[in-house]
Short mmCIF file of C-alpha atoms in Angstrom, two decimals:
data_model
loop_
_atom_site.label_atom_id
_atom_site.label_comp_id
_atom_site.label_asym_id
_atom_site.label_seq_id
_atom_site.Cartn_x
_atom_site.Cartn_y
_atom_site.Cartn_z
CA MET A 17 1.22 -67.13 -66.37
CA LEU A 18 3.99 -66.04 -64.08
CA ARG A 19 6.73 -68.27 -62.69
CA PHE A 20 8.34 -67.39 -59.38
CA SER A 21 11.88 -68.49 -58.58
CA ILE A 22 13.47 -68.25 -55.12
CA LEU A 23 15.97 -71.07 -55.30
CA GLY A 24 18.55 -68.34 -56.03
CA ALA A 25 17.91 -64.61 -56.25
CA LEU A 26 14.24 -63.69 -56.52
CA GLN A 27 13.05 -63.84 -60.11
CA ILE A 28 9.62 -63.46 -61.66
CA LEU A 29 9.54 -65.01 -65.11
CA THR A 30 7.00 -64.04 -67.81
CA ASP A 31 6.44 -65.25 -71.29
CA ALA A 32 8.45 -62.26 -72.47
CA GLY A 33 11.34 -62.92 -70.08
CA PRO A 34 12.34 -62.05 -66.49
CA ALA A 35 10.68 -59.13 -64.73
CA ASP A 36 12.37 -56.92 -62.14
CA ILE A 37 11.02 -56.25 -58.61
CA SER A 38 12.88 -53.12 -57.58
CA GLY A 39 13.71 -52.19 -53.95
CA ASP A 40 14.64 -54.31 -50.97
CA LEU A 41 11.23 -53.80 -49.31
CA GLN A 42 9.34 -54.89 -52.42
CA ARG A 43 11.56 -57.96 -52.71
CA THR A 44 11.13 -58.80 -49.07
CA LEU A 45 7.35 -58.42 -49.43
CA VAL A 46 7.22 -60.79 -52.46
CA GLN A 47 9.50 -63.38 -50.85
CA THR A 48 7.50 -63.42 -47.54
CA LEU A 49 4.25 -63.90 -49.44
CA LEU A 50 5.76 -66.68 -51.61
CA VAL A 51 7.23 -68.71 -48.69
CA SER A 52 3.84 -68.61 -46.98
CA GLU A 53 2.57 -71.03 -49.63
CA GLY A 54 -0.72 -69.46 -50.34
CA GLN A 55 -1.62 -68.80 -46.67
CA PRO A 56 -2.46 -65.23 -45.59
CA VAL A 57 0.28 -63.35 -43.77
CA SER A 58 -0.77 -60.70 -41.14
CA GLY A 59 0.03 -57.17 -41.64
CA GLU A 60 2.11 -57.18 -38.48
CA GLY A 61 4.09 -60.20 -39.74
CA LEU A 62 4.78 -58.53 -43.13
CA ALA A 63 5.80 -55.22 -41.41
CA GLU A 64 8.21 -57.09 -39.05
CA GLU A 65 9.68 -58.95 -41.98
CA MET A 66 10.20 -55.89 -44.05
CA TRP A 67 11.33 -53.29 -41.40
CA GLY A 68 12.32 -55.33 -38.38
CA ASP A 69 12.77 -53.11 -35.41
CA ALA A 70 12.73 -50.03 -37.51
CA VAL A 71 9.00 -50.07 -38.26
CA PRO A 72 7.95 -46.63 -39.71
CA ASP A 73 5.38 -44.39 -38.30
CA HIS A 74 2.00 -45.06 -39.61
CA GLN A 75 2.95 -48.64 -40.25
CA ALA A 76 -0.37 -49.75 -41.72
CA ASN A 77 -0.30 -46.97 -44.30
CA ALA A 78 3.30 -47.72 -45.28
CA LEU A 79 2.45 -51.38 -45.73
CA GLN A 80 -0.61 -50.69 -47.71
CA ALA A 81 1.40 -48.41 -50.04
CA HIS A 82 3.82 -51.27 -50.69
CA VAL A 83 1.03 -53.76 -51.21
CA SER A 84 -0.63 -51.42 -53.76
CA ARG A 85 2.61 -50.97 -55.51
CA LEU A 86 3.16 -54.65 -55.75
CA ARG A 87 -0.46 -55.28 -56.87
CA ARG A 88 0.03 -52.74 -59.71
CA ARG A 89 3.23 -54.41 -60.76
CA LEU A 90 1.72 -57.83 -60.91
CA ARG A 91 -1.24 -56.56 -62.86
CA ASP A 92 1.15 -54.92 -65.36
CA LEU A 93 2.86 -58.31 -65.83
CA GLU A 94 -0.51 -60.13 -66.28
CA PRO A 95 -2.89 -57.66 -67.88
CA ASP A 96 -5.29 -60.40 -68.95
CA ARG A 97 -5.64 -61.95 -65.48
CA PRO A 98 -9.21 -61.41 -64.28
CA ALA A 99 -8.39 -60.96 -60.64
CA SER A 100 -5.37 -59.78 -58.72
CA ARG A 101 -2.95 -62.34 -57.32
CA LEU A 102 -2.52 -60.28 -54.27
CA THR A 103 -5.67 -60.24 -52.12
CA MET A 104 -6.54 -59.03 -48.61
CA HIS A 105 -8.24 -61.33 -46.09
CA PRO A 106 -9.39 -60.87 -42.53
CA SER A 107 -6.21 -62.67 -41.42
CA GLY A 108 -3.84 -60.82 -43.65
CA TYR A 109 -2.52 -60.72 -47.28
CA ARG A 110 -2.31 -63.67 -49.61
CA LEU A 111 -0.44 -64.16 -52.90
CA CYS A 112 -2.14 -66.71 -55.22
CA VAL A 113 0.47 -69.02 -56.76
CA GLY A 114 -0.75 -71.92 -58.84
CA GLU A 115 0.74 -75.38 -59.26
CA GLY A 116 3.96 -75.28 -61.22
CA GLU A 117 4.38 -71.51 -60.65
CA LEU A 118 6.90 -71.59 -57.72
CA ASP A 119 10.24 -73.42 -58.11
CA ALA A 120 10.59 -74.20 -54.40
CA ALA A 121 7.23 -75.96 -54.32
CA GLU A 122 8.12 -77.94 -57.36
CA PHE A 123 11.42 -78.94 -55.83
CA ILE A 124 9.83 -80.12 -52.62
CA ARG A 125 7.34 -82.13 -54.60
CA ALA A 126 10.14 -83.94 -56.49
CA VAL A 127 11.95 -84.69 -53.28
CA ARG A 128 8.84 -86.21 -51.64
CA LEU A 129 8.25 -88.27 -54.74
CA ALA A 130 11.82 -89.59 -54.63
CA GLU A 131 11.37 -90.35 -50.88
CA SER A 132 8.48 -92.61 -51.76
CA ALA A 133 10.24 -94.39 -54.62
CA THR A 134 11.48 -97.99 -54.24
CA ALA A 135 15.00 -99.14 -54.75
CA THR A 136 14.16 -100.51 -58.15
CA ASP A 137 13.35 -97.03 -59.28
CA ALA A 138 16.96 -95.95 -58.87
CA ALA A 139 17.48 -94.78 -62.42
CA ARG A 140 14.21 -92.74 -62.54
CA THR A 141 15.02 -91.36 -59.07
CA ALA A 142 18.50 -90.30 -60.04
CA ARG A 143 17.14 -88.38 -63.12
CA LEU A 144 14.25 -86.83 -61.14
CA LEU A 145 16.58 -85.44 -58.51
CA ALA A 146 19.27 -84.34 -60.93
CA ASP A 147 16.57 -82.27 -62.64
CA ALA A 148 15.30 -80.91 -59.32
CA LEU A 149 18.70 -79.97 -58.08
CA GLY A 150 19.25 -78.18 -61.35
CA MET A 151 16.54 -75.71 -60.32
CA TRP A 152 18.95 -74.22 -57.68
CA ARG A 153 20.72 -71.14 -59.10
CA GLY A 154 22.41 -70.17 -55.83
CA PRO A 155 21.45 -69.67 -52.06
CA VAL A 156 17.74 -69.19 -51.33
CA PHE A 157 16.69 -65.63 -52.24
CA GLY A 158 20.33 -65.07 -53.48
CA GLY A 159 21.33 -64.70 -49.83
CA PHE A 160 18.91 -61.82 -49.28
CA THR A 161 17.01 -63.51 -46.60
CA GLY A 162 15.00 -60.74 -45.07
CA GLY A 163 13.42 -61.42 -41.65
CA THR A 164 12.59 -64.41 -39.47
CA LEU A 165 9.85 -65.91 -41.77
CA CYS A 166 12.12 -65.87 -44.80
CA GLN A 167 15.05 -67.16 -42.77
CA LEU A 168 13.12 -70.14 -41.51
CA ALA A 169 11.81 -70.90 -44.91
CA GLY A 170 15.32 -70.66 -46.40
CA ALA A 171 16.63 -73.08 -43.80
CA ARG A 172 13.76 -75.50 -44.63
CA TYR A 173 14.40 -75.30 -48.37
CA GLU A 174 18.14 -75.86 -47.74
CA GLU A 175 17.41 -78.93 -45.73
CA TYR A 176 15.26 -80.35 -48.54
CA ARG A 177 18.27 -79.69 -50.79
CA MET A 178 20.54 -81.68 -48.57
CA ARG A 179 17.95 -84.53 -48.51
CA ALA A 180 17.69 -84.38 -52.33
CA MET A 181 21.39 -84.68 -52.62
CA GLU A 182 21.47 -87.71 -50.27
CA LEU A 183 18.69 -89.42 -52.13
CA ARG A 184 20.36 -88.85 -55.46
CA PHE A 185 23.66 -90.18 -54.27
CA ASP A 186 21.95 -93.27 -52.87
CA ALA A 187 20.27 -93.81 -56.30
CA GLU A 188 23.60 -93.44 -58.19
CA LEU A 189 25.33 -95.78 -55.78
CA ARG A 190 22.61 -98.37 -56.27
CA LEU A 191 23.27 -98.06 -59.96
CA GLY A 192 26.87 -98.81 -59.46
CA ARG A 193 28.03 -95.34 -60.48
CA HIS A 194 30.57 -95.08 -57.62
CA ALA A 195 33.38 -93.30 -59.55
CA ALA A 196 30.97 -90.99 -61.36
CA VAL A 197 29.72 -89.28 -58.14
CA LEU A 198 33.03 -89.28 -56.28
CA ALA A 199 33.87 -85.61 -56.89
CA GLU A 200 30.41 -84.44 -55.99
CA LEU A 201 30.46 -86.50 -52.83
CA ALA A 202 33.78 -85.25 -51.81
CA GLU A 203 32.58 -81.69 -52.25
CA ALA A 204 29.37 -82.39 -50.28
CA HIS A 205 31.36 -83.91 -47.38
CA THR A 206 33.80 -81.05 -47.41
CA ASN A 207 30.98 -78.49 -47.38
CA HIS A 208 29.01 -80.30 -44.65
CA PRO A 209 31.65 -82.04 -42.57
CA LEU A 210 29.31 -82.96 -39.75
CA ARG A 211 26.55 -84.47 -41.96
CA GLU A 212 27.25 -88.17 -41.48
CA ARG A 213 25.23 -89.42 -44.47
CA PHE A 214 27.53 -87.63 -46.87
CA CYS A 215 30.45 -89.31 -45.16
CA GLU A 216 28.90 -92.75 -45.37
CA GLN A 217 28.12 -92.29 -49.06
CA LEU A 218 31.68 -91.06 -49.85
CA MET A 219 33.10 -94.05 -48.09
CA ILE A 220 30.87 -96.34 -50.19
CA ALA A 221 31.80 -94.59 -53.36
CA LEU A 222 35.52 -94.80 -52.60
CA TYR A 223 35.26 -98.54 -51.75
CA GLY A 224 33.26 -99.13 -54.90
CA SER A 225 35.98 -97.40 -56.90
CA GLY A 226 38.66 -99.79 -55.52
CA ARG A 227 39.96 -97.34 -52.93
CA GLN A 228 39.39 -99.15 -49.68
CA ALA A 229 42.20 -97.46 -47.80
CA ASP A 230 40.88 -94.01 -48.76
CA ALA A 231 37.40 -94.97 -47.63
CA LEU A 232 38.68 -96.07 -44.15
CA ASP A 233 40.78 -92.87 -43.96
CA VAL A 234 37.63 -90.80 -44.49
CA PHE A 235 36.09 -92.67 -41.54
CA HIS A 236 39.00 -92.03 -39.26
CA ARG A 237 39.12 -88.34 -40.05
CA MET A 238 35.33 -88.11 -39.58
CA ARG A 239 35.61 -89.80 -36.17
CA ARG A 240 38.28 -87.37 -35.07
CA HIS A 241 36.26 -84.47 -36.38
CA LEU A 242 33.18 -85.45 -34.52
CA ASP A 243 35.17 -85.88 -31.33
CA ASP A 244 36.95 -82.60 -31.67
CA GLU A 245 33.91 -80.59 -32.69
CA LEU A 246 31.08 -82.16 -30.80
CA GLY A 247 32.61 -84.67 -28.34
CA ILE A 248 30.69 -87.58 -29.78
CA GLN A 249 31.44 -90.83 -31.55
CA PRO A 250 30.31 -91.82 -35.08
CA SER A 251 26.70 -93.01 -35.31
CA PRO A 252 25.88 -96.67 -35.54
CA ALA A 253 25.01 -96.11 -39.24
CA LEU A 254 28.44 -94.82 -39.96
CA ARG A 255 30.14 -97.54 -37.95
CA ARG A 256 28.13 -100.15 -39.92
CA VAL A 257 29.55 -98.76 -43.18
CA GLU A 258 33.10 -99.00 -41.81
CA HIS A 259 32.45 -102.59 -40.81
CA ALA A 260 30.99 -103.48 -44.16
CA ILE A 261 34.08 -102.07 -45.89
CA LEU A 262 36.43 -104.03 -43.56
CA SER A 263 34.49 -107.27 -44.21
CA HIS A 264 34.12 -106.59 -47.93
CA ASP A 265 30.41 -106.85 -47.78
CA PRO A 266 29.14 -107.46 -51.39
CA ALA A 267 26.01 -105.30 -50.70
CA LEU A 268 28.28 -102.18 -50.89
CA THR A 269 28.79 -102.61 -54.55
CA GLY A 270 25.90 -104.76 -55.62
CA GLU A 271 23.58 -103.02 -58.14
CA ALA A 272 20.15 -102.20 -56.61
CA ARG A 273 21.17 -103.93 -53.35
CA LEU A 274 22.47 -101.04 -51.22
CA GLN A 275 20.02 -100.31 -48.48
CA PRO A 276 21.11 -96.91 -47.08
CA VAL A 277 20.40 -95.98 -43.41
CA ALA A 278 19.98 -92.22 -42.99
CA SER A 279 22.10 -90.80 -40.25
CA ALA A 280 20.27 -89.52 -37.18
CA ARG A 281 22.67 -86.60 -36.96
CA ALA A 282 23.01 -83.89 -39.62
CA ALA A 283 24.55 -80.47 -39.66
#
């Protein structure tokens, strides 16, 4: 069994340890097949991903040579596998990846499970998402994004990561762990200054830690930032958090009583 990791630089893990995929074109080929989630990718799509506008002469032959090279490499890593993982179909090439073999698929599965959890599952949700976020070793593909297909997939996985962080912070706040997540929330808000949900959560964490003035200061700075950068005002959800802080709403610090409202605007 192989395990493929793309939440960070591409890795193929075997029972004997990590295996290298040498060459940028080979890495791009593997990454493109992996993000296609078991669906065939056309030869034209693979070629564009690998070479962009610099497609070589005899494109089909060049692509087939790379496919054959990758097929041999995978066979060397799994000599007992009865059939090749990399197969050709009328609509293109397909890489067979089973359940539990791709970290990005496992990560998305965890996020979706957390989205369906109830408020009373806060402790379990926090643990689930902490483990899932621990899968990330760096930017998707280690920043080696290849062409359009991989770039779009990378953006999708990154959005799931943001969602996982929001859900985990929600769970931690429901559990009353305001001070424990302050540093992480401050970092998330700094790194994503236009993502209002992180701002809301940071304000709640500050208020729950006895720092009401700091929480309101975060709101005022966010309001100026939104106005300067986008020419807009804070969302209703963000303004509701400000009002709750000003009115000392007990729901802000009550265990398992916080009902977060996701911001409609994210960046």
